[in-house]
Coordinates of C-alpha atoms in Angstrom, one line a residue:
Y1 CA -111.3 -82.8 -76.9
E2 CA -109.5 -86.1 -77.1
D3 CA -111.8 -88.0 -74.7
D4 CA -114.6 -87.4 -72.2
I5 CA -112.2 -85.4 -70.1
F6 CA -108.8 -84.1 -71.3
Q7 CA -106.5 -82.4 -68.8
R8 CA -103.1 -81.0 -69.9
D9 CA -100.5 -79.2 -67.9
I10 CA -98.0 -78.0 -70.5
A11 CA -95.6 -76.5 -67.8
A12 CA -95.5 -79.9 -66.0
G13 CA -95.5 -81.9 -69.3
S14 CA -98.5 -84.0 -68.3
S15 CA -101.6 -85.1 -70.1
K16 CA -104.5 -87.1 -68.6
F17 CA -107.4 -88.6 -70.6
T18 CA -110.4 -89.9 -68.8
Q19 CA -113.4 -91.9 -70.1
I20 CA -116.4 -92.0 -67.8
K21 CA -119.2 -94.6 -68.1
L22 CA -122.4 -94.4 -66.1
Y23 CA -124.6 -97.5 -66.1
G24 CA -127.5 -99.0 -64.2
S25 CA -126.2 -102.5 -63.6
K26 CA -123.6 -103.3 -66.3
S27 CA -120.3 -104.8 -65.1
F28 CA -117.1 -105.0 -67.1
S29 CA -114.5 -107.5 -68.3
F30 CA -112.0 -107.6 -71.1
K31 CA -114.8 -108.9 -73.3
S32 CA -116.8 -105.7 -72.8
E33 CA -116.9 -103.5 -75.9
E34 CA -116.4 -100.4 -73.8
I35 CA -113.2 -101.7 -72.3
T36 CA -111.7 -102.9 -75.7
K37 CA -112.7 -99.6 -77.4
A38 CA -111.2 -97.6 -74.5
I39 CA -107.9 -99.5 -74.7
A40 CA -107.7 -99.1 -78.5
N41 CA -108.5 -95.4 -78.2
F42 CA -106.0 -94.9 -75.4
F43 CA -103.3 -96.5 -77.5
M44 CA -104.0 -94.3 -80.5
L45 CA -103.5 -91.3 -78.2
F46 CA -100.4 -92.8 -76.5
V47 CA -98.6 -93.1 -79.9
K48 CA -99.8 -89.7 -81.1
G49 CA -96.8 -87.4 -81.6
E50 CA -98.5 -84.5 -79.9
Y51 CA -98.2 -86.1 -76.5
S52 CA -94.9 -88.1 -77.0
F53 CA -93.0 -85.8 -74.6
D54 CA -95.7 -85.7 -71.9
S55 CA -96.2 -87.9 -68.9
V56 CA -99.4 -89.5 -70.0
Q57 CA -102.2 -91.2 -68.0
F58 CA -105.4 -92.8 -69.3
V59 CA -108.3 -93.4 -66.9
F60 CA -111.3 -95.6 -67.4
E61 CA -113.9 -94.6 -64.7
T62 CA -117.3 -96.1 -64.1
N63 CA -119.9 -96.2 -61.3
T64 CA -120.2 -100.0 -61.7
A65 CA -118.0 -103.0 -60.9
I66 CA -115.9 -105.7 -62.5
A67 CA -117.8 -108.7 -63.8
G68 CA -117.4 -112.2 -62.4
K69 CA -115.4 -114.8 -64.4
Y70 CA -117.4 -116.1 -67.3
G71 CA -115.8 -118.2 -70.1
D72 CA -112.7 -116.4 -71.4
N73 CA -113.7 -112.9 -70.3
D74 CA -110.4 -112.5 -68.3
A75 CA -112.4 -110.6 -65.6
E76 CA -109.9 -112.0 -63.0
L77 CA -107.0 -110.3 -64.8
L78 CA -108.9 -107.0 -64.9
K79 CA -109.7 -107.4 -61.2
E80 CA -106.1 -108.2 -60.3
W81 CA -104.9 -105.2 -62.4
F82 CA -107.4 -102.9 -60.8
E83 CA -106.4 -104.0 -57.2
N84 CA -102.7 -103.8 -57.8
Q85 CA -102.3 -100.9 -60.3
D86 CA -100.2 -98.8 -57.9
K87 CA -97.9 -101.7 -57.1
I88 CA -97.9 -103.9 -60.2
D89 CA -95.2 -106.6 -60.2
A90 CA -93.3 -107.9 -63.2
Q91 CA -95.5 -111.0 -63.9
L92 CA -98.8 -109.1 -63.6
L93 CA -97.4 -106.3 -65.8
Q94 CA -96.5 -108.9 -68.5
N95 CA -100.0 -110.4 -68.3
C96 CA -101.5 -106.9 -68.7
V97 CA -99.1 -106.1 -71.6
N98 CA -100.2 -109.3 -73.4
K99 CA -103.8 -108.4 -72.9
V100 CA -103.7 -104.8 -74.2
K101 CA -101.4 -105.8 -77.0
A102 CA -103.9 -108.5 -78.1
I103 CA -106.8 -106.0 -77.9
V104 CA -104.9 -103.3 -79.9
T105 CA -103.7 -105.8 -82.5
D106 CA -107.3 -107.0 -83.0
Y107 CA -108.4 -103.4 -83.5
I108 CA -105.6 -102.6 -85.9
Q109 CA -106.3 -105.7 -88.0
E110 CA -110.0 -104.8 -88.1
E111 CA -109.3 -101.2 -89.1
L112 CA -106.4 -101.8 -91.5
P113 CA -108.5 -102.9 -94.6
K114 CA -110.5 -99.7 -94.4
V115 CA -107.4 -97.6 -94.4
E116 CA -105.7 -99.6 -97.1
K117 CA -108.4 -98.9 -99.6
A118 CA -107.5 -95.2 -99.6
H119 CA -103.9 -95.2 -98.5
K120 CA -102.3 -98.6 -99.1
S121 CA -98.6 -97.7 -98.9
E122 CA -99.1 -95.5 -95.7
A123 CA -101.1 -98.3 -94.1
Q124 CA -98.5 -100.9 -94.9
S125 CA -95.8 -98.6 -93.5
A126 CA -97.8 -98.0 -90.3
M127 CA -98.2 -101.8 -89.9
I128 CA -94.5 -102.3 -90.1
D129 CA -94.0 -99.6 -87.4
F130 CA -96.7 -101.2 -85.3
N131 CA -95.1 -104.7 -85.5
G132 CA -91.8 -103.1 -84.5
I133 CA -93.0 -101.5 -81.3
P134 CA -90.5 -102.6 -78.6
P135 CA -91.7 -104.4 -75.4
T136 CA -90.8 -101.4 -73.2
V137 CA -93.3 -99.2 -75.1
W138 CA -96.1 -101.7 -74.4
E139 CA -95.1 -101.8 -70.8
D140 CA -95.2 -98.0 -70.5
F141 CA -98.6 -98.0 -72.2
A142 CA -100.0 -100.6 -69.8
K143 CA -98.6 -98.7 -66.8
S144 CA -100.2 -95.5 -68.0
I145 CA -103.8 -97.0 -67.8
K146 CA -105.7 -96.6 -64.5
W147 CA -109.0 -98.2 -63.7
V148 CA -111.7 -96.8 -61.4
F149 CA -114.6 -99.1 -60.6
N150 CA -116.7 -97.4 -57.9
D151 CA -119.4 -100.1 -57.6
K152 CA -122.2 -97.6 -57.0
S153 CA -125.7 -97.1 -58.3
P154 CA -126.2 -94.4 -61.0
D155 CA -128.1 -92.3 -58.5
D156 CA -125.4 -92.6 -55.8
A157 CA -122.7 -91.8 -58.4
I158 CA -124.4 -88.7 -59.6
E159 CA -125.2 -87.5 -56.0
T160 CA -121.5 -88.0 -55.1
T161 CA -120.4 -86.0 -58.1
I162 CA -122.8 -83.1 -57.5
N163 CA -121.8 -82.9 -53.8
S164 CA -118.1 -82.9 -54.8
I165 CA -118.7 -80.0 -57.3
K166 CA -120.6 -78.0 -54.6
E167 CA -117.7 -78.5 -52.2
F168 CA -115.3 -77.1 -54.8
I169 CA -117.7 -74.2 -55.4
K170 CA -117.6 -73.4 -51.7
E171 CA -113.8 -73.1 -51.9
L172 CA -113.9 -70.5 -54.6
P173 CA -112.3 -67.2 -53.4
F174 CA -115.2 -65.0 -54.4
P175 CA -117.4 -63.3 -51.7
S176 CA -120.3 -63.3 -54.1
V177 CA -120.4 -67.1 -54.0
E178 CA -121.1 -67.3 -50.3
G179 CA -124.6 -68.6 -49.6
K180 CA -125.3 -69.1 -53.3
V181 CA -123.8 -72.5 -54.0
D182 CA -126.9 -73.9 -55.6
T183 CA -127.2 -70.9 -57.9
V184 CA -123.6 -71.1 -58.9
F185 CA -124.0 -74.8 -59.5
T186 CA -127.1 -74.3 -61.7
T187 CA -125.3 -71.6 -63.7
L188 CA -122.2 -73.8 -64.2
Y189 CA -124.4 -76.8 -65.2
Y190 CA -126.1 -74.6 -67.8
E191 CA -122.8 -73.2 -69.2
V192 CA -121.3 -76.7 -69.5
S193 CA -124.5 -78.0 -71.2
V194 CA -124.3 -75.2 -73.8
K195 CA -120.6 -75.7 -74.4
M196 CA -121.1 -79.5 -75.0
F197 CA -123.2 -78.8 -78.1
Q198 CA -121.2 -76.0 -79.5
N199 CA -118.8 -76.6 -82.4
E200 CA -115.2 -75.7 -81.8
A201 CA -114.6 -72.2 -83.2

């Protein structure tokens, strides 16, 4: 799968990629490696031809919060983006575009020498394409990113998730499930755990 969670509805032409981070006390800013890696990974999926005709959404979800301002960590921009992601204005969008473009550019420049060693001409061609990406594509990419900072302890986050799953189990239209929510949950947990460590056939 392309990320922690990959949801695709071919009929609706939509794809959703979610990265989930569970931490004890870590808070995030644009200096956080997890954030920069997520943005770079999201971009690589965004430009992947397989999803070019889909309505694509990328979600970074964590139980913790946004860091306070420290040096040039741009935590205030991340906070503003998070708080206004459903009603982002032109200036904020441009600030977000500038930030993600800088992060992706740094990633490309770091990875390019590795690719050039084996495929120099292809790497150079890809760099020309990258430098020619129009502003509207960067805007679409920034608008496709959603942030979820729940500001909860790991224990509370896990408990909330377990309770949510159990509520979904209760809604299953199978008479055999009635009164056996914990059993079904345990079985589901086992099956998911097994699948996680199986190689794709």
